[in-house]
PDB file of C-alpha atoms in Angstrom:
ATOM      1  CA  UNK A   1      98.449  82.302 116.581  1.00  0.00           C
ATOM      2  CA  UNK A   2     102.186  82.522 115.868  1.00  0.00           C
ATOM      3  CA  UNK A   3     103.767  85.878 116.981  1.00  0.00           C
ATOM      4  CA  UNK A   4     104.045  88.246 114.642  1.00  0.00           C
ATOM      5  CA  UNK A   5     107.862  88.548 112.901  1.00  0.00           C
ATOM      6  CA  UNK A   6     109.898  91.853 112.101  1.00  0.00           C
ATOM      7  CA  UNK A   7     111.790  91.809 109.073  1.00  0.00           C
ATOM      8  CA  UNK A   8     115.755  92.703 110.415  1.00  0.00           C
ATOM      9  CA  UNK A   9     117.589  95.378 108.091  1.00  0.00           C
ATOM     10  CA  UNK A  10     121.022  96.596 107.860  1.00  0.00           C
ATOM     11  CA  UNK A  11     121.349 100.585 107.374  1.00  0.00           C
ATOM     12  CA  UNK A  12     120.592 100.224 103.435  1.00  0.00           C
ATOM     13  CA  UNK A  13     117.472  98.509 104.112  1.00  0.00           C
ATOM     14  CA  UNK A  14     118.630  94.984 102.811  1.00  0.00           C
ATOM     15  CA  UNK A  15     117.028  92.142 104.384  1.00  0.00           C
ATOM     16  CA  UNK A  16     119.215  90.235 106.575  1.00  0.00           C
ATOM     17  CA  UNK A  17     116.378  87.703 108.576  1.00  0.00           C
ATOM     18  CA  UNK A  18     113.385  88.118 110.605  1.00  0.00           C
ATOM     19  CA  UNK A  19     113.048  87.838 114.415  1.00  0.00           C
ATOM     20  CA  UNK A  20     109.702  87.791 116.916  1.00  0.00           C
ATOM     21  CA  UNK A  21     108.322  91.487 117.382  1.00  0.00           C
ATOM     22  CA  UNK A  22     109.039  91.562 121.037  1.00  0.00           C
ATOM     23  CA  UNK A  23     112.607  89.629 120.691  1.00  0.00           C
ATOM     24  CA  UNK A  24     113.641  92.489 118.344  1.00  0.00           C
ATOM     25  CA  UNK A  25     112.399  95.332 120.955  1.00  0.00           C
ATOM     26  CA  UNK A  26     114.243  93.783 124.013  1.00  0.00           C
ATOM     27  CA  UNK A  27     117.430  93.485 121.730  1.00  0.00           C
ATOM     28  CA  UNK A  28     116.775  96.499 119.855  1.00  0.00           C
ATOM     29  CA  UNK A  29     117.767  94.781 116.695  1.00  0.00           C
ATOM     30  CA  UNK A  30     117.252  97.458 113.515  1.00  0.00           C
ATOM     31  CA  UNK A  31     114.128  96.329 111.700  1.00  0.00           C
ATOM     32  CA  UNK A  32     111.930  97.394 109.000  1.00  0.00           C
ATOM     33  CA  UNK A  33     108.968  99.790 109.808  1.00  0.00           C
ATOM     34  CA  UNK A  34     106.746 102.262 108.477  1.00  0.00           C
ATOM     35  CA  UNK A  35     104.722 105.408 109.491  1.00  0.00           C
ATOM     36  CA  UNK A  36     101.361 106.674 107.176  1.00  0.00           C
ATOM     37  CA  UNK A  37     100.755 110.003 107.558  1.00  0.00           C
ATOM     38  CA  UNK A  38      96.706 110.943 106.589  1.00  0.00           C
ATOM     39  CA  UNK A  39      95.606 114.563 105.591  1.00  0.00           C
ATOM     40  CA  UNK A  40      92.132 116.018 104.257  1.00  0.00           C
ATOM     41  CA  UNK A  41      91.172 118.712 102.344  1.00  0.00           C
ATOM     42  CA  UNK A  42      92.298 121.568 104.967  1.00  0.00           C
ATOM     43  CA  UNK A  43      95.558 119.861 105.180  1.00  0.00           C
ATOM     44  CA  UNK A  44      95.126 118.429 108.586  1.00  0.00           C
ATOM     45  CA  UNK A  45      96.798 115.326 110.033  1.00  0.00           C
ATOM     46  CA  UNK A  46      94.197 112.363 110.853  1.00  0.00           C
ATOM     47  CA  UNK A  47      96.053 111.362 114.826  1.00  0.00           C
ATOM     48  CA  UNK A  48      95.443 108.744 116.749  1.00  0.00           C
ATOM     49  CA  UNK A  49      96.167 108.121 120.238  1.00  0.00           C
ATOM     50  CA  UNK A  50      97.413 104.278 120.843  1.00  0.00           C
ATOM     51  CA  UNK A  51      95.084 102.335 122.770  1.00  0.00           C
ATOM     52  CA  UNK A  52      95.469 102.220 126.581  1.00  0.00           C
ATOM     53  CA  UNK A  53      96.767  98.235 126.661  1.00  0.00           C
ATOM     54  CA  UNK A  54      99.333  98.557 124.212  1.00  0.00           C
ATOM     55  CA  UNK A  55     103.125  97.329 125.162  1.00  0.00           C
ATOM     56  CA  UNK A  56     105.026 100.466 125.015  1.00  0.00           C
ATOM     57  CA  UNK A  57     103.854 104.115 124.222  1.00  0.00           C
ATOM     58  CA  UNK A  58     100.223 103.580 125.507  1.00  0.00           C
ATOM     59  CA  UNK A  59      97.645 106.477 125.424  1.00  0.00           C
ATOM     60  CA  UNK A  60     100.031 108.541 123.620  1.00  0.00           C
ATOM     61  CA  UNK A  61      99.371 110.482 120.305  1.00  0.00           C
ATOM     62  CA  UNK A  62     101.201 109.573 117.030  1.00  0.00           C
ATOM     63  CA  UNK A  63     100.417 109.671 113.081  1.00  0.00           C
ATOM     64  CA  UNK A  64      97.921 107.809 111.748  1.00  0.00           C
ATOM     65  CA  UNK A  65      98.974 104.375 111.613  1.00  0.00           C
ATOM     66  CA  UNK A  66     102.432 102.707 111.833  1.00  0.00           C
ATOM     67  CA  UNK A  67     103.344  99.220 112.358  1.00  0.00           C
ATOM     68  CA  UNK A  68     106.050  96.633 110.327  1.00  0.00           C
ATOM     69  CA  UNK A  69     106.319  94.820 106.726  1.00  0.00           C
ATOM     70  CA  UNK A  70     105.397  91.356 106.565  1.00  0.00           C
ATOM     71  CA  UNK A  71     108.024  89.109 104.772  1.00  0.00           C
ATOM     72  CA  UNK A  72     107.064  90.025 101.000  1.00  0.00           C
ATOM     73  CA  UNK A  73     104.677  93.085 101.216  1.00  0.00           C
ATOM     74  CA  UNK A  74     105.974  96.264  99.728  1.00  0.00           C
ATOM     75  CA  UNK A  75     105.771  99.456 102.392  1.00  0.00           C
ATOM     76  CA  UNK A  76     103.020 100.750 100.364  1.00  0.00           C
ATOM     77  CA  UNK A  77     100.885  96.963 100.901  1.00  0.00           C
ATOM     78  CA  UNK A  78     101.844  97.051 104.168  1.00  0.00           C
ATOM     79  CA  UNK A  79     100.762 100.807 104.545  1.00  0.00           C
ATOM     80  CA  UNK A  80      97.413 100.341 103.182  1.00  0.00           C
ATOM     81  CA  UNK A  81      96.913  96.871 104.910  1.00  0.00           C
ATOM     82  CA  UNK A  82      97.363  98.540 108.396  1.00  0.00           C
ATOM     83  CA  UNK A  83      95.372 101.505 108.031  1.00  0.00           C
ATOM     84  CA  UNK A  84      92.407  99.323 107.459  1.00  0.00           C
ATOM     85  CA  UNK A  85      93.234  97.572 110.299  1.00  0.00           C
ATOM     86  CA  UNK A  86      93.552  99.901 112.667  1.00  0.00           C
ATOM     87  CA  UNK A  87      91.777 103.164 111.033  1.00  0.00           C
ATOM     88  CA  UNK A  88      89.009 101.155 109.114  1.00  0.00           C
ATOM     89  CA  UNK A  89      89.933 102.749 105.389  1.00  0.00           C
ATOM     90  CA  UNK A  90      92.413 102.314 102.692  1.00  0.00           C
ATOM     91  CA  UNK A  91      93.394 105.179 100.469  1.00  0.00           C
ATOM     92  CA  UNK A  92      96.437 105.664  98.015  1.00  0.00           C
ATOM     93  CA  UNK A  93      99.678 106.325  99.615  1.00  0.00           C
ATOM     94  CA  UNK A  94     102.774 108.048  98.089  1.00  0.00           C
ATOM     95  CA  UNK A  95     106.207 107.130  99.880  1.00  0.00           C
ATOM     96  CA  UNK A  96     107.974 109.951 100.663  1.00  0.00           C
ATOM     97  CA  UNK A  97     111.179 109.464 102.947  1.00  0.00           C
ATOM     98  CA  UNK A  98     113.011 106.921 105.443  1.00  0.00           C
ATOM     99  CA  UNK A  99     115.102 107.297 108.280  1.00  0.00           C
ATOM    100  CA  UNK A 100     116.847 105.226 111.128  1.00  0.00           C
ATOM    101  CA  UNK A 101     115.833 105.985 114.881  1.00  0.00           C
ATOM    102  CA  UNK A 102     116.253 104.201 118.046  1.00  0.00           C
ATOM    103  CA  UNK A 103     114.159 105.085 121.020  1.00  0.00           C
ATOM    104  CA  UNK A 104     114.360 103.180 124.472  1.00  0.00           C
ATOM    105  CA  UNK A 105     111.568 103.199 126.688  1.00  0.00           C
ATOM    106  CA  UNK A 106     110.751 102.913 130.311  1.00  0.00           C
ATOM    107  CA  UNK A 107     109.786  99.164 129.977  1.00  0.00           C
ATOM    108  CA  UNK A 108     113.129  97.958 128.830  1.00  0.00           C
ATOM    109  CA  UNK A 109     112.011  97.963 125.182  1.00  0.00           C
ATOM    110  CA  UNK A 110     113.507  99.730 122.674  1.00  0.00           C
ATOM    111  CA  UNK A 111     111.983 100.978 119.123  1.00  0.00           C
ATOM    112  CA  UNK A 112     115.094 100.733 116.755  1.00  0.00           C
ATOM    113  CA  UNK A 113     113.733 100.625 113.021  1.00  0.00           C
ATOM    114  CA  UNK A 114     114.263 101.821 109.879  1.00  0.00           C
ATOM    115  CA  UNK A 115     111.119 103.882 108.973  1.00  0.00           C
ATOM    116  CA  UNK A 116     109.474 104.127 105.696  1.00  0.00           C
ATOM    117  CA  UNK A 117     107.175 107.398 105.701  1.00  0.00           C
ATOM    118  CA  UNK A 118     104.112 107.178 103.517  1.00  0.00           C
ATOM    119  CA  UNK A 119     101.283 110.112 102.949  1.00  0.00           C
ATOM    120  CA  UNK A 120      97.711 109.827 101.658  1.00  0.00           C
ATOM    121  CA  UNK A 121      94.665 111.733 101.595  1.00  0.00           C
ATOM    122  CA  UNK A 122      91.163 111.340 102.979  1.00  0.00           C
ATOM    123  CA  UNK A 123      88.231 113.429 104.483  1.00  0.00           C
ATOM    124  CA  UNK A 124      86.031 111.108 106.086  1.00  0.00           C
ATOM    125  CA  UNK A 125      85.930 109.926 109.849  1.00  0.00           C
ATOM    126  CA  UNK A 126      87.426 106.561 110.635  1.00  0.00           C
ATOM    127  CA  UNK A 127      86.086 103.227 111.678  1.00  0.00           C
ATOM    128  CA  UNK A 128      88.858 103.067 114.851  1.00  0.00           C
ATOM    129  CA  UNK A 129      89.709  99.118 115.942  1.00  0.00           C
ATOM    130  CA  UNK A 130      89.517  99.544 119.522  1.00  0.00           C
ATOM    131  CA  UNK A 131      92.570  96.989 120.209  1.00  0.00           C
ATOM    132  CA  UNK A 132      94.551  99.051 118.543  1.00  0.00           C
ATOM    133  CA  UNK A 133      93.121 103.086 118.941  1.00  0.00           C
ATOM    134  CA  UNK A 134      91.736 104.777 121.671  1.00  0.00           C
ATOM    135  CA  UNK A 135      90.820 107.936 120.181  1.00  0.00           C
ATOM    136  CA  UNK A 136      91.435 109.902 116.833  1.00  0.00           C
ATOM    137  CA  UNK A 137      91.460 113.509 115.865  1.00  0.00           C
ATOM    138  CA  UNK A 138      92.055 115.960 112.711  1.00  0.00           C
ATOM    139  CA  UNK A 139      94.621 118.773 113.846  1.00  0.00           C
ATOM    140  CA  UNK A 140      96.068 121.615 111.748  1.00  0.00           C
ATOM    141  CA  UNK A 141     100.156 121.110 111.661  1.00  0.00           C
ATOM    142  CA  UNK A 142     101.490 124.275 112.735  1.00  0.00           C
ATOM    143  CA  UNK A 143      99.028 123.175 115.520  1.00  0.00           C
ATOM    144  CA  UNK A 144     100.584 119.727 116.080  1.00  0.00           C
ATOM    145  CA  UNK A 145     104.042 121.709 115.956  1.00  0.00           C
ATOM    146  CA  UNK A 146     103.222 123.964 118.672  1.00  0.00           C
ATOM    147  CA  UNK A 147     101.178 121.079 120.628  1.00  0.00           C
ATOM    148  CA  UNK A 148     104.454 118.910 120.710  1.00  0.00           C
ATOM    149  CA  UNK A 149     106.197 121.490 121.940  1.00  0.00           C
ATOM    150  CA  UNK A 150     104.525 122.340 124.577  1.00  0.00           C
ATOM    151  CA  UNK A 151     103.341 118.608 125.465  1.00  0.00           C
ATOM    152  CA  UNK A 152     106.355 116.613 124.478  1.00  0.00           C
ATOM    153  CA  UNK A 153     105.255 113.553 126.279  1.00  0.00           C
ATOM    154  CA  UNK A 154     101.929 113.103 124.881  1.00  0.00           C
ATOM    155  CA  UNK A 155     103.288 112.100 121.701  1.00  0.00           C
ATOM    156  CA  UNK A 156     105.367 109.037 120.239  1.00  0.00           C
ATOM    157  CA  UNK A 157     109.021 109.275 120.660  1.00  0.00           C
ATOM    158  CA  UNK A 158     109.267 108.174 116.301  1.00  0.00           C
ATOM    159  CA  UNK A 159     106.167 110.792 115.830  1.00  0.00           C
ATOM    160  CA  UNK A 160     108.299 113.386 117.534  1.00  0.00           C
ATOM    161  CA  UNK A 161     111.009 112.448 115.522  1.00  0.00           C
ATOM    162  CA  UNK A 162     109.525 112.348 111.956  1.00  0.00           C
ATOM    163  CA  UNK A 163     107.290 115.691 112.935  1.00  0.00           C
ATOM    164  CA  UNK A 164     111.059 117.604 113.396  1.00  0.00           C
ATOM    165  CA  UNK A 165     113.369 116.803 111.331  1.00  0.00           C
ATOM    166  CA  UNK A 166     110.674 115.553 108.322  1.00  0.00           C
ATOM    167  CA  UNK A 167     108.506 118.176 108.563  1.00  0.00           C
ATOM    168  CA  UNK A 168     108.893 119.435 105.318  1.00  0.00           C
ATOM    169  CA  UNK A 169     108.235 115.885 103.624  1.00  0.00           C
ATOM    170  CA  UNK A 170     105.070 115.057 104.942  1.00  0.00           C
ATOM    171  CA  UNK A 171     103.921 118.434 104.956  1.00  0.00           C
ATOM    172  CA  UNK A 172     101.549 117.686 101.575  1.00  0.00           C
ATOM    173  CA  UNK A 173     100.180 121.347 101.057  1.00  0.00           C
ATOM    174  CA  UNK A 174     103.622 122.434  99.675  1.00  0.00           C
TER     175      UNK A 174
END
């Protein structure tokens, strides 16, 4: 199986090529990404913690789902297609915002993407894909808020990110 390709962006999200996943890390080359945020009824956020053998930011807790556009699939495709594959579900998502980040980590890699923020709404339990999720949990955010806080490196350095200075945008109760 081919490795899977990154679509490379400049800061207004044109597409200017595509490069391996890993190549784009180790050069932190800006790419395309995106982040789903899932809430139920009581306006908690659906978390998962990233499965133990992943590359970089193993065991740690994040949003829902995230992962990168294929060549051709619109954020809210690529959204959707990724939640089933790593949450088991689909539901409508509603983009919200986008930002740039960059985020080395300890491995040499480094996360430097343009993210594409997407919520949606569901109430059931998942159907986790153990390759890609250890564990999963509903939390409250002004618990998340304090949680990160208090546990800073428990959680995703773009999950941190998006959780400050987005808070307000993925919040869906207001």
């Amino acid at each position: 199986m081919a490795e899977e390709r990154v679509i490379l962006v400049n800061e207004n999200d044109e597409q200017i090529g595509t490069m391996p996943k890993l190549e784009a890390h180790e050069k932190a080359v800006l790419h395309r990404a995106f982040s789903v945020f899932i809430f139920n009824d009581d306006n908690e956020l659906m978390l998962q913690q990233r499965a133990k053998h992943k590359y970089h930011s193993p065991l740690l807790w994040t949003n829902t789902c995230c992962s990168h556009q294929r060549v051709g699939e619109t954020n809210i495709e690529a959204g959707k297609r990724r939640l089933m594959e790593e949450m088991g579900f689909v539901v409508d998502l509603k983009e919200t915002i986008s930002f740039i980040y960059k985020a080395p980590f300890d491995n040499g890699l480094t996360e430097h993407e343009l993210d594409h923020v997407m919520v949606g709404h569901y109430n059931d339990e998942p159907i986790i894909n153990n390759e890609e999720v250890e564990a999963w949990k509903w939390m409250p955010l002004e618990t998340v808020k304090v949680d990160i806080e208090l546990n800073p490196n428990q959680y995703t350095e773009w999950f941190k990110i998006i959780f400050d200075k987005f808070y307000e945008h993925i919040n869906i109760s207001k």
